[in-house]
Coordinates of N, CA and C in Angstrom, one line a residue:
G273 N 8.8 23.4 -5.6 CA 7.4 23.8 -6.0 C 6.3 22.9 -5.7
Q274 N 6.7 21.8 -5.0 CA 5.7 20.8 -4.7 C 5.2 20.9 -3.2
T275 N 4.0 20.4 -2.9 CA 3.5 20.4 -1.6 C 3.6 19.0 -1.0
R276 N 4.0 18.9 0.2 CA 4.1 17.6 0.8 C 3.2 17.6 2.1
Y277 N 2.5 16.5 2.3 CA 1.6 16.4 3.5 C 2.2 15.3 4.4
L278 N 2.4 15.5 5.6 CA 2.8 14.5 6.6 C 1.6 14.1 7.4
R279 N 1.4 12.8 7.4 CA 0.3 12.2 8.2 C 0.8 11.6 9.5
G280 N 0.5 12.3 10.6 CA 1.0 11.8 11.9 C 0.4 12.6 13.0
L281 N 0.9 12.4 14.2 CA 0.5 13.0 15.4 C 1.7 13.2 16.3
V282 N 1.9 14.4 16.8 CA 2.9 14.7 17.8 C 2.4 14.6 19.2
T283 N 3.0 13.8 20.1 CA 2.4 13.7 21.4 C 3.6 13.4 22.4
F284 N 3.4 13.6 23.6 CA 4.4 13.3 24.7 C 3.7 12.4 25.7
Y285 N 4.4 11.4 26.2 CA 3.9 10.5 27.2 C 4.9 10.0 28.1
E286 N 4.6 9.9 29.4 CA 5.5 9.3 30.4 C 4.7 8.3 31.2
G287 N 5.1 7.1 31.1 CA 4.4 6.0 31.8 C 4.9 4.6 31.3
K288 N 4.2 3.6 31.8 CA 4.7 2.2 31.4 C 3.7 1.6 30.4
D289 N 2.5 2.0 30.3 CA 1.5 1.3 29.4 C 1.4 2.0 28.1
I290 N 2.5 1.8 27.3 CA 2.5 2.5 26.0 C 1.4 2.1 25.0
E291 N 1.1 0.8 25.1 CA 0.1 0.2 24.2 C -1.3 0.9 24.5
A292 N -1.6 1.1 25.8 CA -2.9 1.8 26.1 C -2.9 3.2 25.6
K293 N -1.7 3.9 25.6 CA -1.6 5.2 25.1 C -1.8 5.2 23.6
F294 N -1.2 4.2 22.9 CA -1.5 4.2 21.4 C -3.0 4.0 21.1
K295 N -3.7 3.2 21.9 CA -5.1 3.0 21.7 C -5.8 4.3 21.9
D296 N -5.5 5.1 22.9 CA -6.1 6.4 23.2 C -5.9 7.3 22.0
L297 N -4.6 7.3 21.5 CA -4.3 8.2 20.3 C -5.1 7.8 19.1
D298 N -5.2 6.5 18.9 CA -5.9 6.0 17.7 C -7.4 6.3 17.7
A299 N -7.9 6.5 18.9 CA -9.3 6.9 19.1 C -9.6 8.3 18.4
F300 N -8.6 9.1 18.2 CA -8.8 10.4 17.6 C -9.1 10.2 16.1
G301 N -8.8 9.0 15.5 CA -9.0 8.8 14.1 C -8.1 9.4 13.2
W302 N -6.9 9.8 13.6 CA -6.0 10.5 12.8 C -5.4 9.7 11.6
R303 N -5.4 8.3 11.8 CA -4.9 7.5 10.7 C -5.8 7.5 9.5
A304 N -7.1 7.7 9.8 CA -8.1 7.5 8.7 C -8.2 8.8 7.9
K305 N -7.6 9.9 8.3 CA -7.7 11.2 7.6 C -7.0 11.1 6.3
V306 N -7.7 11.5 5.2 CA -7.2 11.5 3.9 C -6.5 12.8 3.6
P307 N -5.3 12.9 3.1 CA -4.6 14.1 2.8 C -5.5 14.9 1.8
P308 N -5.6 16.2 1.9 CA -6.5 17.0 1.0 C -5.9 17.1 -0.4
E309 N -6.8 17.3 -1.3 CA -6.4 17.4 -2.7 C -7.3 18.5 -3.4
T310 N -6.6 19.5 -4.0 CA -7.4 20.5 -4.7 C -8.1 20.0 -5.9
A311 N -9.1 20.8 -6.4 CA -9.8 20.4 -7.6 C -8.9 20.3 -8.8
E312 N -7.9 21.3 -8.9 CA -6.9 21.3 -10.0 C -6.0 20.1 -10.0
A313 N -5.6 19.7 -8.8 CA -4.7 18.5 -8.6 C -5.5 17.3 -9.0
R314 N -6.7 17.2 -8.6 CA -7.5 16.0 -8.9 C -7.7 15.9 -10.5
E315 N -7.9 17.0 -11.1 CA -8.1 17.0 -12.6 C -6.8 16.6 -13.3
R316 N -5.7 17.1 -12.8 CA -4.4 16.7 -13.4 C -4.1 15.2 -13.2
R317 N -4.5 14.7 -11.9 CA -4.2 13.3 -11.6 C -5.1 12.4 -12.5
Q318 N -6.3 12.7 -12.6 CA -7.2 11.9 -13.4 C -6.8 11.9 -14.9
A319 N -6.3 13.0 -15.4 CA -5.9 13.0 -16.8 C -4.7 12.1 -17.0
R320 N -3.7 12.2 -16.0 CA -2.5 11.3 -16.1 C -2.9 9.8 -15.9
V321 N -3.9 9.5 -15.1 CA -4.3 8.1 -14.9 C -4.9 7.6 -16.3
S322 N -5.7 8.5 -16.9 CA -6.3 8.1 -18.2 C -5.2 7.9 -19.2
E323 N -4.2 8.7 -19.2 CA -3.0 8.5 -20.1 C -2.4 7.2 -19.9
R324 N -2.1 6.8 -18.6 CA -1.5 5.5 -18.3 C -2.4 4.4 -18.8
R325 N -3.7 4.5 -18.5 CA -4.6 3.4 -18.9 C -4.7 3.2 -20.4
A326 N -4.5 4.3 -21.1 CA -4.6 4.2 -22.6 C -3.4 3.6 -23.3
G327 N -2.3 3.7 -22.6 CA -1.0 3.2 -23.2 C -0.6 1.8 -22.8
L328 N 0.6 1.5 -22.9 CA 1.2 0.2 -22.5 C 1.6 0.4 -21.0
Q329 N 1.0 -0.3 -20.1 CA 1.2 -0.1 -18.7 C 2.4 -1.0 -18.2
I330 N 3.3 -0.5 -17.5 CA 4.4 -1.3 -16.8 C 4.1 -1.3 -15.3
I331 N 3.9 -2.5 -14.8 CA 3.5 -2.6 -13.4 C 4.6 -3.4 -12.7
C332 N 5.1 -2.9 -11.6 CA 6.2 -3.6 -10.8 C 5.6 -4.5 -9.7
H333 N 6.1 -5.7 -9.7 CA 5.6 -6.7 -8.7 C 6.2 -6.4 -7.3
R334 N 5.3 -6.0 -6.4 CA 5.7 -5.6 -5.0 C 6.6 -4.3 -5.0
G335 N 6.4 -3.5 -6.1 CA 7.3 -2.4 -6.2 C 8.6 -2.7 -6.9
A336 N 9.4 -1.7 -7.1 CA 10.7 -1.8 -7.8 C 11.7 -2.4 -6.7
S337 N 11.5 -3.7 -6.5 CA 12.1 -4.4 -5.3 C 13.6 -4.7 -5.5
E338 N 14.2 -4.4 -6.7 CA 15.6 -4.4 -6.8 C 16.3 -3.2 -6.3
F339 N 15.5 -2.1 -6.0 CA 16.0 -0.9 -5.5 C 15.7 -0.6 -4.1
A340 N 14.7 -1.3 -3.5 CA 14.3 -1.1 -2.1 C 13.5 -2.3 -1.7
H341 N 13.3 -2.5 -0.4 CA 12.6 -3.7 0.1 C 11.2 -3.8 -0.5
E342 N 10.8 -5.0 -0.9 CA 9.5 -5.2 -1.5 C 8.4 -4.7 -0.6
N343 N 7.3 -4.3 -1.2 CA 6.1 -3.8 -0.5 C 6.4 -2.8 0.5
T344 N 7.3 -1.8 0.1 CA 7.5 -0.7 1.0 C 7.3 0.6 0.2
L345 N 7.1 1.7 0.9 CA 6.9 3.0 0.2 C 8.1 3.3 -0.7
E346 N 9.3 2.9 -0.2 CA 10.5 3.2 -1.0 C 10.5 2.5 -2.3
A347 N 10.0 1.2 -2.3 CA 10.0 0.4 -3.5 C 8.9 0.9 -4.5
Y348 N 7.7 1.3 -3.9 CA 6.6 1.8 -4.7 C 7.0 3.1 -5.4
R349 N 7.7 4.0 -4.6 CA 8.1 5.3 -5.1 C 9.1 5.1 -6.2
A350 N 10.0 4.2 -6.0 CA 11.1 3.9 -7.0 C 10.5 3.5 -8.4
T351 N 9.3 2.8 -8.3 CA 8.6 2.5 -9.6 C 8.4 3.7 -10.4
F352 N 7.8 4.7 -9.8 CA 7.4 5.9 -10.5 C 8.7 6.7 -10.9
E353 N 9.6 6.8 -10.1 CA 10.8 7.6 -10.4 C 11.7 6.9 -11.5
L354 N 11.5 5.6 -11.7 CA 12.1 4.9 -12.8 C 11.3 4.9 -14.1
G355 N 10.1 5.5 -14.0 CA 9.3 5.6 -15.2 C 8.2 4.6 -15.5
A356 N 7.9 3.7 -14.5 CA 6.9 2.7 -14.7 C 5.5 3.4 -14.3
D357 N 4.4 2.6 -14.4 CA 3.1 3.1 -14.3 C 2.4 2.7 -13.0
G358 N 2.8 1.7 -12.3 CA 2.1 1.3 -11.1 C 2.7 0.1 -10.4
N359 N 2.0 -0.4 -9.4 CA 2.6 -1.4 -8.6 C 1.5 -2.5 -8.3
E360 N 2.0 -3.7 -8.1 CA 1.2 -4.8 -7.5 C 1.5 -4.8 -6.1
I361 N 0.4 -4.7 -5.2 CA 0.6 -4.6 -3.8 C -0.2 -5.7 -3.1
D362 N 0.4 -6.2 -2.0 CA -0.2 -7.3 -1.2 C -0.9 -6.7 0.0
I363 N -2.1 -7.1 0.3 CA -2.9 -6.4 1.3 C -3.3 -7.4 2.4
R364 N -3.0 -7.1 3.7 CA -3.4 -7.9 4.8 C -3.9 -6.9 5.9
E365 N -4.4 -7.5 7.0 CA -4.9 -6.6 8.1 C -4.3 -7.0 9.4
T366 N -4.0 -6.0 10.2 CA -3.4 -6.2 11.6 C -4.5 -6.6 12.6
K367 N -4.1 -7.0 13.7 CA -4.9 -7.4 14.8 C -6.0 -6.3 15.2
D368 N -5.6 -5.1 15.1 CA -6.5 -4.0 15.4 C -7.1 -3.3 14.2
G369 N -7.1 -4.1 13.0 CA -7.9 -3.7 11.9 C -7.3 -2.7 10.9
V370 N -6.0 -2.5 11.0 CA -5.3 -1.6 10.1 C -4.9 -2.4 8.8
L371 N -5.2 -1.9 7.7 CA -4.8 -2.5 6.4 C -3.4 -2.1 6.1
V372 N -2.6 -3.2 5.8 CA -1.1 -3.0 5.6 C -0.7 -3.7 4.3
C373 N 0.5 -3.5 3.8 CA 1.0 -4.2 2.7 C 2.1 -5.1 3.1
F374 N 1.9 -6.4 2.9 CA 2.8 -7.4 3.3 C 2.4 -8.7 2.5
H375 N 3.4 -9.4 2.0 CA 3.1 -10.6 1.1 C 2.9 -11.9 1.9
D376 N 3.8 -12.3 2.7 CA 3.9 -13.6 3.3 C 2.8 -13.9 4.3
D377 N 2.5 -15.3 4.4 CA 1.6 -15.7 5.4 C 2.2 -15.7 6.8
I378 N 3.6 -15.8 6.8 CA 4.3 -15.7 8.1 C 5.3 -14.6 8.0
L379 N 5.6 -14.0 9.2 CA 6.5 -12.8 9.2 C 8.0 -13.2 9.2
D380 N 8.4 -14.3 9.7 CA 9.8 -14.5 10.1 C 10.8 -14.6 8.9
L381 N 10.3 -14.9 7.7 CA 11.2 -14.9 6.6 C 11.7 -13.5 6.2
I382 N 10.9 -12.5 6.4 CA 11.2 -11.2 5.9 C 11.4 -10.2 7.1
L383 N 10.7 -10.4 8.2 CA 10.6 -9.5 9.3 C 11.3 -10.1 10.5
A384 N 11.9 -9.3 11.4 CA 12.5 -9.8 12.6 C 11.4 -10.0 13.7
A385 N 10.5 -10.9 13.4 CA 9.3 -11.3 14.2 C 8.8 -12.6 13.8
Y386 N 7.8 -13.1 14.5 CA 7.3 -14.4 14.3 C 5.7 -14.3 14.3
G387 N 5.1 -15.3 13.6 CA 3.6 -15.3 13.5 C 3.1 -14.7 12.2
D388 N 1.9 -14.1 12.3 CA 1.2 -13.6 11.2 C 0.9 -12.1 11.4
V389 N 0.7 -11.4 10.3 CA 0.4 -9.9 10.4 C -0.8 -9.7 11.4
S390 N -1.8 -10.6 11.3 CA -3.0 -10.5 12.2 C -2.7 -10.8 13.7
D391 N -1.5 -11.2 14.0 CA -1.2 -11.5 15.4 C -0.8 -10.2 16.2
Y392 N -0.6 -9.1 15.4 CA 0.0 -7.9 16.1 C -0.9 -6.7 15.7
T393 N -0.9 -5.7 16.7 CA -1.5 -4.4 16.3 C -0.5 -3.7 15.4
W394 N -1.1 -2.6 14.8 CA -0.2 -1.9 13.9 C 1.0 -1.3 14.6
N395 N 0.8 -0.8 15.8 CA 1.9 -0.1 16.5 C 3.0 -1.2 16.8
E396 N 2.6 -2.4 17.1 CA 3.6 -3.4 17.4 C 4.3 -3.8 16.1
L397 N 3.5 -4.0 15.1 CA 4.1 -4.4 13.8 C 5.1 -3.4 13.2
S398 N 4.8 -2.1 13.4 CA 5.6 -1.1 12.8 C 7.0 -0.9 13.5
R399 N 7.1 -1.6 14.6 CA 8.4 -1.5 15.4 C 9.3 -2.6 15.0
F400 N 8.9 -3.6 14.2 CA 9.7 -4.7 13.8 C 10.5 -4.3 12.6
G401 N 11.8 -4.6 12.6 CA 12.6 -4.3 11.4 C 12.7 -5.4 10.4
F402 N 13.1 -5.1 9.2 CA 13.3 -6.2 8.2 C 14.6 -6.9 8.4
R403 N 14.6 -8.1 8.1 CA 15.9 -8.9 8.3 C 16.9 -8.5 7.2
R404 N 16.5 -8.1 6.0 CA 17.4 -7.6 5.0 C 16.8 -6.3 4.4
P405 N 16.9 -5.2 5.2 CA 16.2 -4.0 4.8 C 16.6 -3.3 3.5
G406 N 17.8 -3.6 3.0 CA 18.2 -3.0 1.8 C 18.8 -1.6 2.0
P407 N 18.8 -0.8 1.0 CA 19.6 0.5 1.0 C 19.0 1.5 2.0
F408 N 17.7 1.4 2.4 CA 17.1 2.4 3.3 C 17.3 2.0 4.7
A409 N 17.9 0.8 5.0 CA 18.2 0.4 6.3 C 17.1 0.4 7.3
E410 N 17.3 0.9 8.5 CA 16.3 0.9 9.5 C 15.1 1.9 9.3
H411 N 15.2 2.7 8.3 CA 14.2 3.7 8.0 C 13.0 3.2 7.3
T412 N 13.1 2.0 6.7 CA 12.0 1.4 6.0 C 11.2 0.5 6.9
R413 N 9.9 0.4 6.6 CA 9.0 -0.5 7.4 C 7.8 -0.9 6.6
I414 N 7.0 -1.7 7.1 CA 5.7 -2.1 6.5 C 4.8 -0.9 6.4
P415 N 4.3 -0.5 5.2 CA 3.4 0.6 5.2 C 1.9 0.3 5.3
T416 N 1.1 1.3 5.7 CA -0.3 1.1 5.7 C -0.8 1.2 4.3
L417 N -2.0 0.7 4.1 CA -2.6 0.8 2.7 C -3.0 2.2 2.4
A418 N -3.4 3.0 3.5 CA -3.7 4.4 3.3 C -2.5 5.2 2.8
E419 N -1.3 4.9 3.4 CA -0.1 5.5 2.9 C 0.2 5.2 1.5
V420 N 0.0 3.9 1.1 CA 0.3 3.5 -0.3 C -0.7 4.1 -1.2
F421 N -2.0 4.2 -0.9 CA -2.9 4.9 -1.7 C -2.5 6.4 -1.9
A422 N -2.1 7.0 -0.8 CA -1.7 8.4 -0.9 C -0.5 8.6 -1.9
L423 N 0.4 7.7 -1.8 CA 1.6 7.7 -2.7 C 1.1 7.6 -4.2
H424 N 0.2 6.6 -4.4 CA -0.2 6.4 -5.8 C -1.1 7.5 -6.3
R425 N -1.8 8.2 -5.4 CA -2.6 9.3 -5.8 C -1.6 10.5 -6.2
Q426 N -0.6 10.6 -5.4 CA 0.4 11.7 -5.7 C 1.0 11.5 -7.1
Y427 N 1.4 10.2 -7.5 CA 2.0 10.0 -8.7 C 1.0 9.5 -9.8
A428 N -0.3 9.6 -9.5 CA -1.3 9.1 -10.5 C -1.0 7.7 -11.0
G429 N -0.6 6.8 -10.0 CA -0.2 5.5 -10.4 C -1.3 4.5 -10.4
L430 N -1.1 3.4 -11.2 CA -2.0 2.3 -11.3 C -1.7 1.3 -10.2
M431 N -2.8 0.5 -9.8 CA -2.6 -0.4 -8.7 C -3.2 -1.8 -9.0
H432 N -2.4 -2.8 -8.9 CA -2.9 -4.2 -8.9 C -3.1 -4.6 -7.4
L433 N -4.3 -4.8 -7.0 CA -4.6 -5.1 -5.6 C -4.7 -6.6 -5.4
D434 N -3.7 -7.1 -4.7 CA -3.7 -8.6 -4.4 C -4.1 -8.7 -2.9
I435 N -5.4 -9.1 -2.7 CA -5.9 -9.1 -1.3 C -5.7 -10.5 -0.8
K436 N -4.9 -10.6 0.3 CA -4.5 -11.9 0.7 C -5.4 -12.7 1.6
R437 N -6.4 -12.0 2.2 CA -7.4 -12.7 3.1 C -8.8 -12.2 2.7
R438 N -9.7 -13.1 3.0 CA -11.1 -12.8 2.8 C -11.6 -11.8 3.8
G439 N -12.6 -11.0 3.5 CA -13.2 -10.1 4.4 C -12.6 -8.7 4.4
L440 N -11.6 -8.5 3.6 CA -11.0 -7.1 3.6 C -11.5 -6.2 2.5
D441 N -12.3 -6.8 1.5 CA -12.6 -6.1 0.3 C -13.5 -4.9 0.6
R442 N -14.4 -5.0 1.5 CA -15.3 -3.8 1.8 C -14.5 -2.7 2.4
K443 N -13.6 -2.9 3.3 CA -12.8 -1.9 3.8 C -11.9 -1.2 2.8
I444 N -11.4 -2.0 1.8 CA -10.5 -1.5 0.8 C -11.4 -0.6 -0.2
A445 N -12.6 -1.1 -0.5 CA -13.5 -0.3 -1.3 C -13.8 1.0 -0.7
D446 N -14.0 1.0 0.6 CA -14.3 2.3 1.4 C -13.1 3.2 1.3
L447 N -11.9 2.7 1.4 CA -10.7 3.5 1.3 C -10.6 4.1 -0.2
L448 N -10.9 3.3 -1.2 CA -10.9 3.8 -2.5 C -11.9 5.0 -2.7
N449 N -13.1 4.9 -2.0 CA -14.0 6.0 -2.0 C -13.5 7.2 -1.4
Q450 N -12.8 7.0 -0.2 CA -12.3 8.2 0.5 C -11.2 8.9 -0.3
F451 N -10.4 8.1 -1.0 CA -9.3 8.7 -1.8 C -9.7 9.1 -3.2
D452 N -11.0 8.7 -3.6 CA -11.5 8.9 -4.9 C -10.5 8.3 -6.0
M453 N -10.2 7.0 -5.8 CA -9.2 6.4 -6.6 C -9.6 5.1 -7.4
W454 N -10.9 5.0 -7.7 CA -11.3 3.8 -8.4 C -10.7 3.6 -9.8
E455 N -10.4 4.7 -10.5 CA -9.8 4.6 -11.8 C -8.3 4.1 -11.7
H456 N -7.7 4.2 -10.5 CA -6.3 3.7 -10.3 C -6.2 2.2 -10.3
V457 N -7.3 1.5 -10.0 CA -7.3 0.1 -9.8 C -7.3 -0.6 -11.2
M458 N -6.3 -1.3 -11.5 CA -6.2 -2.0 -12.8 C -6.7 -3.5 -12.7
I459 N -6.6 -4.1 -11.5 CA -7.0 -5.4 -11.3 C -7.2 -5.8 -9.9
A460 N -8.1 -6.6 -9.5 CA -8.3 -7.1 -8.2 C -8.8 -8.5 -8.2
P461 N -8.6 -9.4 -7.2 CA -8.9 -10.8 -7.3 C -10.5 -11.0 -7.2
T462 N -10.9 -12.0 -7.9 CA -12.4 -12.2 -7.9 C -12.8 -13.0 -6.6
D463 N -11.9 -13.8 -6.0 CA -12.3 -14.5 -4.8 C -12.3 -13.7 -3.6
N464 N -11.3 -12.9 -3.3 CA -11.2 -12.0 -2.1 C -11.6 -10.6 -2.3
G465 N -12.0 -10.2 -3.5 CA -12.3 -8.8 -3.8 C -13.7 -8.5 -4.4
A466 N -14.7 -9.3 -3.9 CA -16.0 -9.1 -4.5 C -16.6 -7.7 -4.4
A467 N -16.4 -7.0 -3.3 CA -16.9 -5.7 -3.1 C -16.2 -4.7 -4.1
I468 N -15.1 -5.1 -4.7 CA -14.4 -4.2 -5.6 C -14.8 -4.6 -7.1
V469 N -14.6 -5.9 -7.4 CA -14.9 -6.3 -8.8 C -16.3 -6.2 -9.2
K470 N -17.3 -6.2 -8.2 CA -18.7 -6.1 -8.6 C -19.1 -4.6 -8.6
D471 N -18.3 -3.7 -8.3 CA -18.6 -2.3 -8.3 C -18.6 -1.8 -9.7
A472 N -19.5 -1.0 -10.1 CA -19.7 -0.5 -11.5 C -18.5 0.4 -11.9
R473 N -17.7 0.9 -10.9 CA -16.6 1.8 -11.2 C -15.3 1.0 -11.5
Y474 N -15.3 -0.3 -11.2 CA -14.2 -1.2 -11.5 C -14.0 -1.4 -13.0
D475 N -12.8 -1.1 -13.5 CA -12.6 -1.2 -14.9 C -11.2 -1.9 -15.1
P476 N -11.2 -3.2 -15.1 CA -9.9 -3.9 -15.1 C -9.1 -3.8 -16.4
L477 N -7.8 -4.0 -16.3 CA -7.0 -4.0 -17.5 C -6.3 -5.4 -17.6
R478 N -6.0 -5.8 -18.8 CA -5.5 -7.1 -19.0 C -3.9 -7.1 -19.2
Y479 N -3.3 -8.0 -18.5 CA -1.8 -8.1 -18.6 C -1.5 -8.7 -20.0
K480 N -0.4 -8.2 -20.6 CA 0.1 -8.7 -21.8 C 1.2 -9.8 -21.7
T481 N 2.1 -9.5 -20.7 CA 3.3 -10.4 -20.5 C 3.8 -10.2 -19.2
E482 N 4.7 -11.1 -18.7 CA 5.4 -11.0 -17.5 C 6.9 -11.1 -17.8
L483 N 7.7 -10.2 -17.2 CA 9.1 -10.2 -17.4 C 9.8 -10.5 -16.1
Y484 N 10.5 -11.6 -16.0 CA 11.1 -12.0 -14.8 C 12.5 -11.5 -14.6
S485 N 13.0 -11.6 -13.3 CA 14.3 -11.0 -13.0 C 15.5 -11.6 -13.8
D486 N 15.3 -12.8 -14.3 CA 16.3 -13.4 -15.1 C 16.1 -13.1 -16.6
H487 N 15.2 -12.2 -16.8 CA 14.9 -11.6 -18.2 C 14.1 -12.6 -19.1
R488 N 13.5 -13.6 -18.5 CA 12.6 -14.4 -19.2 C 11.3 -13.6 -19.4
D489 N 10.6 -13.7 -20.5 CA 9.2 -13.1 -20.6 C 8.3 -14.2 -20.9
V490 N 7.1 -14.2 -20.3 CA 6.0 -15.2 -20.5 C 4.8 -14.5 -21.0
D491 N 4.2 -15.0 -22.1 CA 2.9 -14.4 -22.5 C 1.8 -15.0 -21.7

């Protein structure tokens, strides 16, 4: 009974300069298109977000990373399927300006690649596999922030935005506008997130405690 939207582009190409072809395809702007949402779905989503904000929120660090690779759509989705309220996500930008979710300053600890996220285009980055991909094996990859927003909109999930580099906050705020998801943001950094935290629609929530994987909790 649910509707699923696939964000992508089907094309055929024969030749040697595949990167140039990717650039041509990106010029269509298909990545930036926001999946449609009916007025009824929007009303239900906002009601559920208000519910989550009013109660005790459980937020998973980089997603439910015991069940799928951290900072992937699979880990974020597992958060909601296990009954939690939202995710802490790490945001960086590729060489060609695509916002993605990845924690580390360097790639090689987690990804079968070397350097920084900003050293590669999105198309290059998406072809690198994880060194320890977990249960979803080769099917899991670094997600774009737009994909992560779409998932959180679908589940009416809360988001802790951890912006890893300066200069990304305006683009993230623009994406929040496009998805109409300001109420989903529970916290953002004051140093790298000025365009978000200074916006009148930003309404942060306060953490109560942190529960670590060894079952320690810290107030």
